[in-house]
Coordinates of C-alpha atoms and ligand atoms in Angstrom, one line a residue:
X1498 CA -63.8 -1.9 14.9
X1499 CA -62.1 -5.0 16.5
X1500 CA -58.8 -5.7 18.2
X1501 CA -57.4 -8.3 20.6
X1502 CA -56.7 -6.1 23.6
X1503 CA -58.6 -2.8 24.0
X1504 CA -56.5 -0.5 26.2
X1505 CA -58.1 2.5 27.9
X1506 CA -55.6 5.3 28.6
X1507 CA -52.3 6.3 27.0
X1508 CA -50.4 6.9 30.3
X1509 CA -47.3 4.9 31.0
X1510 CA -49.3 1.7 31.8
X1511 CA -51.4 1.7 28.6
X1512 CA -48.5 2.7 26.3
X1513 CA -46.1 0.1 27.7
X1514 CA -48.6 -2.7 27.6
X1515 CA -49.4 -1.9 23.9
X1516 CA -45.7 -1.8 23.0
X1517 CA -44.9 -5.1 24.7
X1518 CA -47.9 -6.9 23.2
X1519 CA -47.1 -5.5 19.7
X1520 CA -43.5 -7.0 19.9
X1521 CA -45.2 -10.4 20.3
X1522 CA -47.6 -9.9 17.5
X1523 CA -50.6 -9.1 19.7
X1524 CA -52.9 -6.4 18.3
X1525 CA -54.2 -3.6 20.6
X1526 CA -55.9 -0.2 20.2
X1527 CA -55.4 2.6 22.8
X1528 CA -58.2 4.9 23.5
X1529 CA -57.2 8.2 25.2
X1530 CA -59.6 10.9 26.4
X1531 CA -57.0 13.7 26.2
X1532 CA -55.0 15.1 23.3
X1533 CA -51.5 13.9 22.5
X1534 CA -50.0 17.3 23.4
X1535 CA -51.8 17.2 26.8
X1536 CA -50.5 13.7 27.6
X1537 CA -47.0 14.6 26.6
X1538 CA -47.0 17.8 28.6
X1539 CA -47.9 16.3 32.0
X1540 CA -45.1 16.7 34.6
X1541 CA -45.1 13.8 37.0
X1542 CA -42.7 11.1 38.3
X1543 CA -39.0 11.1 37.8
X1544 CA -37.4 8.0 39.4
X1545 CA -37.3 4.6 37.8
X1546 CA -36.5 1.3 39.5
X1547 CA -34.2 -1.0 37.7
X1548 CA -37.1 -3.4 37.0
X1549 CA -38.9 -0.6 35.2
X1550 CA -35.8 0.3 33.2
X1551 CA -35.4 -3.4 32.3
X1552 CA -39.0 -3.5 31.1
X1553 CA -38.6 -0.4 29.0
X1554 CA -35.5 -2.0 27.5
X1555 CA -37.5 -5.2 26.7
X1556 CA -40.1 -2.8 25.1
X1557 CA -37.3 -1.3 22.9
X1558 CA -38.0 2.2 24.1
X1559 CA -34.7 2.7 26.0
X1560 CA -32.5 4.4 23.5
X1561 CA -32.8 8.0 24.9
X1562 CA -33.2 6.7 28.4
X1563 CA -29.8 5.0 28.2
X1564 CA -28.3 8.2 26.9
X1565 CA -30.0 10.8 29.2
X1566 CA -31.0 8.9 32.3
X1567 CA -29.0 9.6 35.5
X1568 CA -28.0 6.5 37.4
X1569 CA -28.2 7.1 41.2
X1570 CA -26.6 4.6 43.7
X1571 CA -28.0 6.4 46.8
X1572 CA -30.4 9.0 48.1
X1573 CA -30.4 11.6 50.9
X1574 CA -32.5 11.8 54.0
X1575 CA -32.2 15.1 55.9
X1576 CA -33.5 15.5 59.5
X1577 CA -32.3 17.4 62.6
X1578 CA -30.2 19.7 60.4
X1579 CA -28.1 17.0 59.0
X1580 CA -28.1 14.7 55.9
X1581 CA -27.7 10.9 55.9
X1582 CA -27.2 8.9 52.8
X1583 CA -28.9 5.6 52.0
X1584 CA -26.3 3.6 50.0
X1585 CA -28.5 1.5 47.6
X1586 CA -25.6 -0.1 46.0
X1587 CA -24.1 -1.3 49.3
X1588 CA -27.3 -2.3 51.0
X1589 CA -29.4 -3.6 48.1
X1590 CA -26.9 -4.1 45.3
X1591 CA -29.0 -1.9 43.1
X1592 CA -29.6 1.6 41.8
X1593 CA -32.4 3.8 40.3
X1594 CA -32.5 5.9 37.2
X1595 CA -33.7 9.5 37.1
X1596 CA -35.6 10.1 33.9
X1597 CA -38.9 12.0 33.7
X1598 CA -42.2 10.4 33.1
X1599 CA -42.8 13.0 30.4
X1600 CA -39.8 11.8 28.4
X1601 CA -40.8 8.1 28.8
X1602 CA -44.3 9.0 27.6
X1603 CA -42.9 10.8 24.5
X1604 CA -40.5 7.9 23.7
X1605 CA -43.3 5.3 23.9
X1606 CA -45.8 7.3 21.8
X1607 CA -43.1 7.8 19.2
X1608 CA -42.3 4.1 19.2
X1609 CA -46.0 3.0 19.0
X1610 CA -46.8 5.4 16.1
X1611 CA -43.6 4.5 14.2
X1612 CA -44.6 0.8 14.4
X1613 CA -48.1 1.6 13.1
X1614 CA -49.7 1.3 16.5
X1615 CA -53.3 2.6 16.9
X1616 CA -53.8 5.3 19.4
X1617 CA -57.0 7.4 19.3
X1618 CA -56.6 10.7 21.1
X1619 CA -59.6 12.7 22.3
X1620 CA -61.5 9.4 22.4
X1621 CA -63.3 9.2 25.7
X1622 CA -64.5 5.7 26.8
X1623 CA -67.9 5.9 28.3
X1624 CA -68.8 2.3 28.9
X1625 CA -67.3 -1.2 29.0
X1626 CA -69.8 -3.9 28.1
X1627 CA -70.0 -7.7 28.5
X1628 CA -66.7 -8.2 30.4
X1629 CA -68.2 -11.1 32.1
X1630 CA -68.1 -12.8 28.7
X1631 CA -65.3 -13.6 26.1
X1632 CA -66.6 -10.8 23.8
X1633 CA -66.3 -7.6 25.7
X1634 CA -66.5 -4.2 24.0
X1635 CA -65.7 -0.6 24.8
X1636 CA -67.9 2.3 23.8
X1637 CA -66.1 5.6 23.2
X1638 CA -66.8 9.1 21.8
X1639 CA -64.5 10.2 19.0
X1640 CA -65.0 13.0 16.4
X1641 CA -68.3 13.8 17.9
X1642 CA -69.8 10.3 17.5
X1643 CA -70.2 7.2 19.6
X1644 CA -68.2 4.2 18.4
X1645 CA -67.6 0.6 19.6
X1646 CA -64.4 -1.3 19.9
X1647 CA -64.9 -5.1 20.2
X1648 CA -62.1 -7.2 21.7
X1649 CA -61.0 -10.3 23.6
X1650 CA -59.7 -8.4 26.7
X1651 CA -60.0 -4.9 28.1
X1652 CA -57.0 -3.3 29.9
X1653 CA -58.2 -0.5 32.2
X1654 CA -55.1 1.7 32.2
X1655 CA -57.1 4.9 32.7
X1656 CA -55.9 6.3 35.9
X1657 CA -57.6 7.0 39.2
X1658 CA -60.5 8.9 37.7
X1659 CA -61.0 6.5 34.8
X1660 CA -64.1 4.5 33.8
X1661 CA -62.7 1.0 34.2
X1662 CA -62.7 0.7 38.0
X1663 CA -66.1 2.4 38.1
X1664 CA -67.4 -0.3 35.8
X1665 CA -66.4 -3.1 38.1
X1666 CA -69.4 -4.8 39.9
X1667 CA -69.8 -3.0 43.3
X1668 CA -70.6 -6.3 45.0
X1669 CA -67.1 -7.6 44.2
X1670 CA -64.9 -4.5 44.3
X1671 CA -63.3 -3.5 47.6
X1672 CA -61.4 -0.2 48.1
X1673 CA -58.9 0.7 50.7
X1674 CA -57.9 4.3 51.2
X1675 CA -56.0 6.7 53.3
X1676 CA -56.1 10.4 52.5
X1677 CA -53.3 12.6 54.0
X1678 CA -54.0 16.0 55.4
X1679 CA -51.5 17.8 53.1
X1680 CA -50.4 18.0 49.5
X1681 CA -47.1 18.6 47.6
X1682 CA -46.4 21.9 45.8
X1683 CA -43.9 21.0 43.0
X1684 CA -41.7 23.4 41.0
X1685 CA -39.7 22.6 37.9
X1686 CA -36.9 25.0 37.0
X1687 CA -34.1 25.3 34.5
X1688 CA -31.4 25.4 37.2
X1689 CA -28.7 23.0 38.2
X1690 CA -30.0 20.6 41.0
X1691 CA -29.0 21.6 44.6
X1692 CA -28.1 18.0 45.4
X1693 CA -26.4 15.3 43.4
X1694 CA -28.9 12.7 44.5
X1695 CA -32.6 12.8 45.3
X1696 CA -32.9 14.2 48.8
X1697 CA -36.0 14.0 51.2
X1698 CA -36.1 16.3 54.1
X1699 CA -38.0 16.1 57.4
X1700 CA -38.4 19.6 58.9
X1701 CA -40.5 21.1 61.7
X1702 CA -42.0 23.4 59.1
X1703 CA -42.9 20.5 56.8
X1704 CA -41.5 18.0 54.3
X1705 CA -39.2 19.1 51.4
X1706 CA -37.7 17.2 48.4
X1707 CA -34.9 18.0 46.1
X1708 CA -35.0 16.1 42.8
X1709 CA -33.9 16.7 39.2
X1710 CA -34.6 15.8 35.6
X1711 CA -31.1 16.4 34.3
X1712 CA -27.9 18.2 35.4
X1713 CA -29.5 21.5 34.3
X1714 CA -33.1 21.0 35.3
X1715 CA -34.3 20.7 38.9
X1716 CA -37.6 19.5 40.4
X1717 CA -38.4 20.5 44.0
X1718 CA -41.4 19.9 46.2
X1719 CA -42.7 21.2 49.6
X1720 CA -45.5 20.0 51.8
X1721 CA -48.4 22.4 51.8
X1722 CA -51.9 22.5 53.2
X1723 CA -54.5 20.7 51.1
X1724 CA -56.5 23.9 50.6
X1725 CA -53.5 26.0 49.5
X1726 CA -54.0 27.6 46.0
X1727 CA -51.1 27.3 43.7
X1728 CA -51.6 30.9 42.6
X1729 CA -50.9 32.0 46.2
X1730 CA -47.4 30.7 46.0
X1731 CA -45.1 33.1 44.1
X1732 CA -41.7 31.7 43.0
X1733 CA -39.9 33.8 45.6
X1734 CA -42.2 32.5 48.4
X1735 CA -41.6 28.9 47.2
X1736 CA -37.8 29.3 47.2
X1737 CA -37.8 30.9 50.6
X1738 CA -39.9 28.2 52.1
X1739 CA -37.8 25.4 50.5
X1740 CA -34.6 26.9 51.8
X1741 CA -35.9 27.1 55.3
X1742 CA -36.7 23.4 55.3
X1743 CA -33.2 22.2 54.1
X1744 CA -29.9 21.9 56.0
X1745 CA -27.8 25.1 55.6
X1746 CA -25.2 23.5 53.2
X1747 CA -27.9 22.5 50.7
X1748 CA -29.9 25.8 51.1
X1749 CA -26.8 27.8 50.5
X1750 CA -25.8 25.8 47.4
X1751 CA -29.2 26.1 45.8
X1752 CA -29.5 28.1 42.5
X1753 CA -33.0 29.5 42.0
X1754 CA -34.7 30.6 38.8
X1755 CA -38.2 31.1 37.3
X1756 CA -40.5 28.2 37.6
X1757 CA -41.3 26.4 34.3
X1758 CA -44.2 24.5 36.0
X1759 CA -45.8 24.8 39.4
X1760 CA -48.7 22.6 40.7
X1761 CA -50.2 21.1 43.8
X1762 CA -50.9 17.3 44.1
X1763 CA -52.9 15.8 46.9
X1764 CA -51.5 12.8 48.7
X1765 CA -53.4 9.6 49.0
X1766 CA -52.9 5.8 49.4
X1767 CA -55.5 3.7 47.6
X1768 CA -55.8 0.1 46.6
X1769 CA -58.7 -1.6 44.7
X1770 CA -59.2 -5.4 45.0
X1771 CA -59.4 -7.5 42.9
X1772 CA -57.7 -6.3 39.7
X1773 CA -59.5 -8.6 37.4
X1774 CA -63.2 -8.9 36.6
X1775 CA -63.8 -11.5 33.9
X1776 CA -62.1 -10.2 30.8
X1777 CA -61.5 -6.7 32.3
X1778 CA -58.1 -6.0 34.0
X1779 CA -57.1 -2.9 36.0
X1780 CA -53.5 -1.7 35.8
X1781 CA -51.6 1.3 37.2
X1782 CA -53.3 4.2 38.8
X1783 CA -56.7 2.8 37.9
X1784 CA -56.0 0.1 40.5
X1785 CA -53.8 1.9 43.1
X1786 CA -52.4 5.2 44.2
X1787 CA -49.4 5.8 46.4
X1788 CA -48.3 9.1 47.9
X1789 CA -45.2 10.2 45.8
X1790 CA -42.8 9.8 48.7
X1791 CA -40.6 6.9 47.5
X1792 CA -41.5 7.4 43.8
X1793 CA -43.5 4.2 43.5
X1794 CA -46.5 5.3 41.4
X1795 CA -45.0 5.0 37.9
X1796 CA -43.0 1.9 38.9
X1797 CA -46.0 0.1 40.2
X1798 CA -47.8 0.8 36.9
X1799 CA -44.8 -0.8 35.1
X1800 CA -44.9 -3.7 37.5
X1801 CA -48.6 -4.4 36.7
X1802 CA -47.9 -4.2 33.0
X1803 CA -45.0 -6.7 33.4
X1804 CA -47.4 -9.3 34.8
X1805 CA -50.3 -8.5 32.5
X1806 CA -48.3 -8.5 29.3
X1807 CA -46.7 -11.8 30.1
X1808 CA -50.0 -13.3 31.1
X1809 CA -51.6 -12.1 27.8
X1810 CA -48.7 -13.4 25.8
X1811 CA -49.0 -16.9 27.5
X1812 CA -52.7 -16.8 26.7
X1813 CA -52.2 -16.0 23.0
X1814 CA -49.0 -18.0 22.3
X1815 CA -49.6 -21.1 24.4
X1816 CA -53.4 -20.9 25.0
X1817 CA -52.5 -20.8 28.7
X1818 CA -54.9 -18.6 30.7
X1819 CA -53.5 -19.6 34.1
X1820 CA -51.4 -16.4 34.6
X1821 CA -54.4 -14.2 33.6
X1822 CA -56.4 -16.0 36.3
X1823 CA -53.7 -15.2 38.9
X1824 CA -53.0 -11.6 37.7
X1825 CA -54.8 -10.0 40.7
X1826 CA -53.1 -12.1 43.4
X1827 CA -49.6 -11.8 41.8
X1828 CA -49.8 -8.0 41.5
X1829 CA -51.5 -7.3 44.8
X1830 CA -48.8 -8.9 46.9
X1831 CA -46.2 -6.5 45.6
X1832 CA -48.6 -3.5 45.4
X1833 CA -49.3 -3.8 49.2
X1834 CA -45.6 -3.8 49.9
X1835 CA -45.0 -0.7 47.9
X1836 CA -48.1 0.9 49.6
X1837 CA -46.5 0.1 52.9
X1838 CA -43.2 1.7 52.0
X1839 CA -44.7 4.8 50.5
X1840 CA -47.0 5.2 53.6
X1841 CA -44.0 4.7 55.9
X1842 CA -41.7 7.1 54.2
X1843 CA -44.6 9.7 54.1
X1844 CA -45.2 9.1 57.8
X1845 CA -41.7 9.6 58.9
X1846 CA -40.9 12.7 56.8
X1847 CA -44.1 14.9 56.9
X1848 CA -45.5 17.2 59.5
X1849 CA -48.8 16.0 61.0
X1850 CA -50.0 19.0 62.8
X1851 CA -48.3 20.5 65.9
X1852 CA -47.4 17.0 67.3
X1853 CA -44.1 17.5 69.2
X1854 CA -44.1 14.0 70.5
X1855 CA -44.7 12.6 67.0
X1856 CA -41.9 14.8 65.6
X1857 CA -39.4 13.4 68.1
X1858 CA -40.5 9.8 67.2
X1859 CA -39.9 10.6 63.5
X1860 CA -36.4 11.9 64.3
X1861 CA -35.6 8.8 66.4
X1862 CA -36.9 6.5 63.7
X1863 CA -34.9 8.3 60.9
X1864 CA -31.8 8.2 63.1
X1865 CA -32.3 4.4 63.7
X1866 CA -33.1 3.6 60.1
X1867 CA -30.0 5.5 58.8
X1868 CA -27.6 4.0 61.3
X1869 CA -28.7 0.4 61.7
X1870 CA -27.6 -2.1 59.0
X1871 CA -31.1 -3.7 59.1
X1872 CA -32.7 -0.3 58.8
X1873 CA -30.6 0.8 55.9
X1874 CA -31.3 -2.5 54.1
X1875 CA -35.0 -2.2 54.6
X1876 CA -35.0 1.3 53.1
X1877 CA -32.6 0.5 50.3
X1878 CA -34.2 -2.7 49.1
X1879 CA -37.7 -1.1 49.0
X1880 CA -36.4 2.1 47.2
X1881 CA -34.8 0.2 44.4
X1882 CA -37.9 -2.0 44.1
X1883 CA -38.7 -5.4 45.5
X1884 CA -37.8 -8.4 43.4
X1885 CA -40.4 -10.1 41.2
X1886 CA -41.4 -13.8 41.7
X1887 CA -40.7 -16.3 38.9
X1888 CA -41.9 -16.3 36.1
X1889 CA -41.9 -12.5 36.2
X1890 CA -38.3 -11.9 37.4
Ligands
RFL3184 P1 -52.1 7.8 34.1 O1 -50.7 8.4 33.8 O2 -53.0 8.6 35.0 O3 -52.8 7.6 32.7 C1 -54.2 7.3 32.6 C2 -54.6 7.8 31.2 O4 -56.0 7.4 31.1 C3 -56.7 8.5 30.5 N1 -58.2 8.3 30.7 C4 -59.0 8.0 29.8 N2 -58.9 7.7 28.5 C5 -60.0 7.3 27.8 N3 -61.3 7.3 28.4 C6 -61.5 7.5 29.7 N4 -62.7 7.5 30.2 C7 -60.3 7.9 30.5 N5 -60.1 8.2 31.8 C8 -58.8 8.5 31.9 C9 -56.1 9.7 31.1 O5 -56.3 10.9 30.4 C10 -54.6 9.3 31.2 O6 -53.9 9.8 30.0 O7 -52.0 6.4 34.7 P2 -51.0 5.2 34.6 O8 -50.7 4.9 33.1 O9 -51.5 4.1 35.4 O10 -49.6 5.8 35.1 C11 -49.4 6.0 36.5 C12 -48.5 7.2 36.7 O11 -48.8 8.2 35.8 C13 -48.6 7.7 38.2 O12 -48.5 6.6 39.1 C14 -47.6 8.7 38.6 O13 -47.4 9.7 37.7 C15 -48.0 9.2 40.0 N6 -47.5 10.5 40.2 C16 -46.2 10.5 40.7 N7 -45.5 9.4 40.9 C17 -44.3 9.4 41.3 O14 -43.7 8.3 41.5 N8 -43.6 10.6 41.5 C18 -44.3 11.8 41.3 O15 -43.7 12.9 41.5 C19 -45.6 11.8 40.9 N9 -46.2 12.9 40.6 C20 -48.2 11.7 40.0 C21 -47.6 12.9 40.2 C22 -49.6 11.7 39.7 C23 -50.3 12.8 39.5 N10 -51.7 12.7 39.2 C24 -52.3 11.5 38.7 C25 -52.7 13.6 39.6 C26 -48.3 14.1 40.0 C27 -49.6 14.1 39.7 C28 -50.3 15.4 39.4
PHB3185 C1 -39.5 13.6 41.2 O1 -38.4 13.8 40.7 O2 -40.5 14.2 40.6 C2 -39.7 12.8 42.4 C3 -38.6 12.2 42.9 C4 -38.8 11.4 44.0 C5 -40.0 11.2 44.6 C6 -41.1 11.8 44.0 C7 -41.0 12.6 42.9 O3 -40.2 10.4 45.7

């Protein structure tokens, strides 16, 4: 089998790349280790930057997003028993759109398959060969037998645990990591959201977050210990703990109900450098992880794909490989800024042990950041997503 771009992984990065390339007549094949139902069922991110929305529009997968996405011009920060609002419209002239990653994934899979796109599910890539040449290939197992996909380029969109980053030469690859001593316990429930906007809470008992998927479906998170078992958290225990960590007016307004989904995710910051190894490119979680505070994970994956798709299009249309050569450098600049913001928001909102001094510093920083014009501008412009440099704007 042969294609122009072999894409490993049918998460948001792989699907969006395939869709954007296909609109320019560039052929790709997606290889996905899991089943379609599994990929479509994963509950993950929910907040889209305007730049990600624009890219989904360019990819012509925005029809349902336009109808069902909730546009938010601000978000809440609770601390010391009160709630402050970051006005994104005022301080950064922008907004975000609340629309679940699950829905984006479904929309993109539908669009790819409707256009005759090739996605192999339950096709696990085991090896990437010859990516130091112009004739790389990917070995994968499908229907119980080993097969080979030859191509011009390989896009490693296979997430943090994928094969692409592991294939990179260890002499060149550098990895930067911070593991946080806590995780997030998330609950999805068919209840109206407690807050109109996404609201992050710093509390002495630990961090809490009120989010939503629609006007009738809520998504909440609380900070828990890394070794907590999800089974040890009954719905009632979750709702009780969440209420304790929120200001009274929000806790009292909250409508609770049975959880539809409940899971614990560890928190980590991670960046791999570089993102290009000959004809192999890393994009999305394969290259970097952010803690979910600030909702940058999915948006960073879309940002990589914005750059990679344009670079591949320039290569095929104009025989210009200069953007492909600069892919790593262009992406890493923005990646590190999103890493910084996610790390910062995590640092000022979570509980790090019984550190009373640290907690006072957090409250002081949150008070400053929500009162000062400069502080509010920093928070707002990072939350809506930093601008892209030409020619990617
Ligand atoms: P994905 O979505 O992980 O997709 C990678 C795909 O590659 C497949 N794969 C392979 N396929 C073939 N062969 C192999 N050898 C393969 N190895 C892996 C996997 O099955 C998978 O389908 O990466 P992508 O496309 O880069 O997208 C990134 C986003 O999904 C991610 O940044 C966010 O979802 C991160 N994230 C969250 N971000 C937020 O902004 N807010 C959140 O609330 C939030 N919650 C989460 C999250 C990530 C989680 N993970 C990865 C554990 C919750 C969780 C549980
Ligand atoms: C979510 O709705 O899942 C969500 C919202 C904001 C975040 C992280 C997750 O920062």
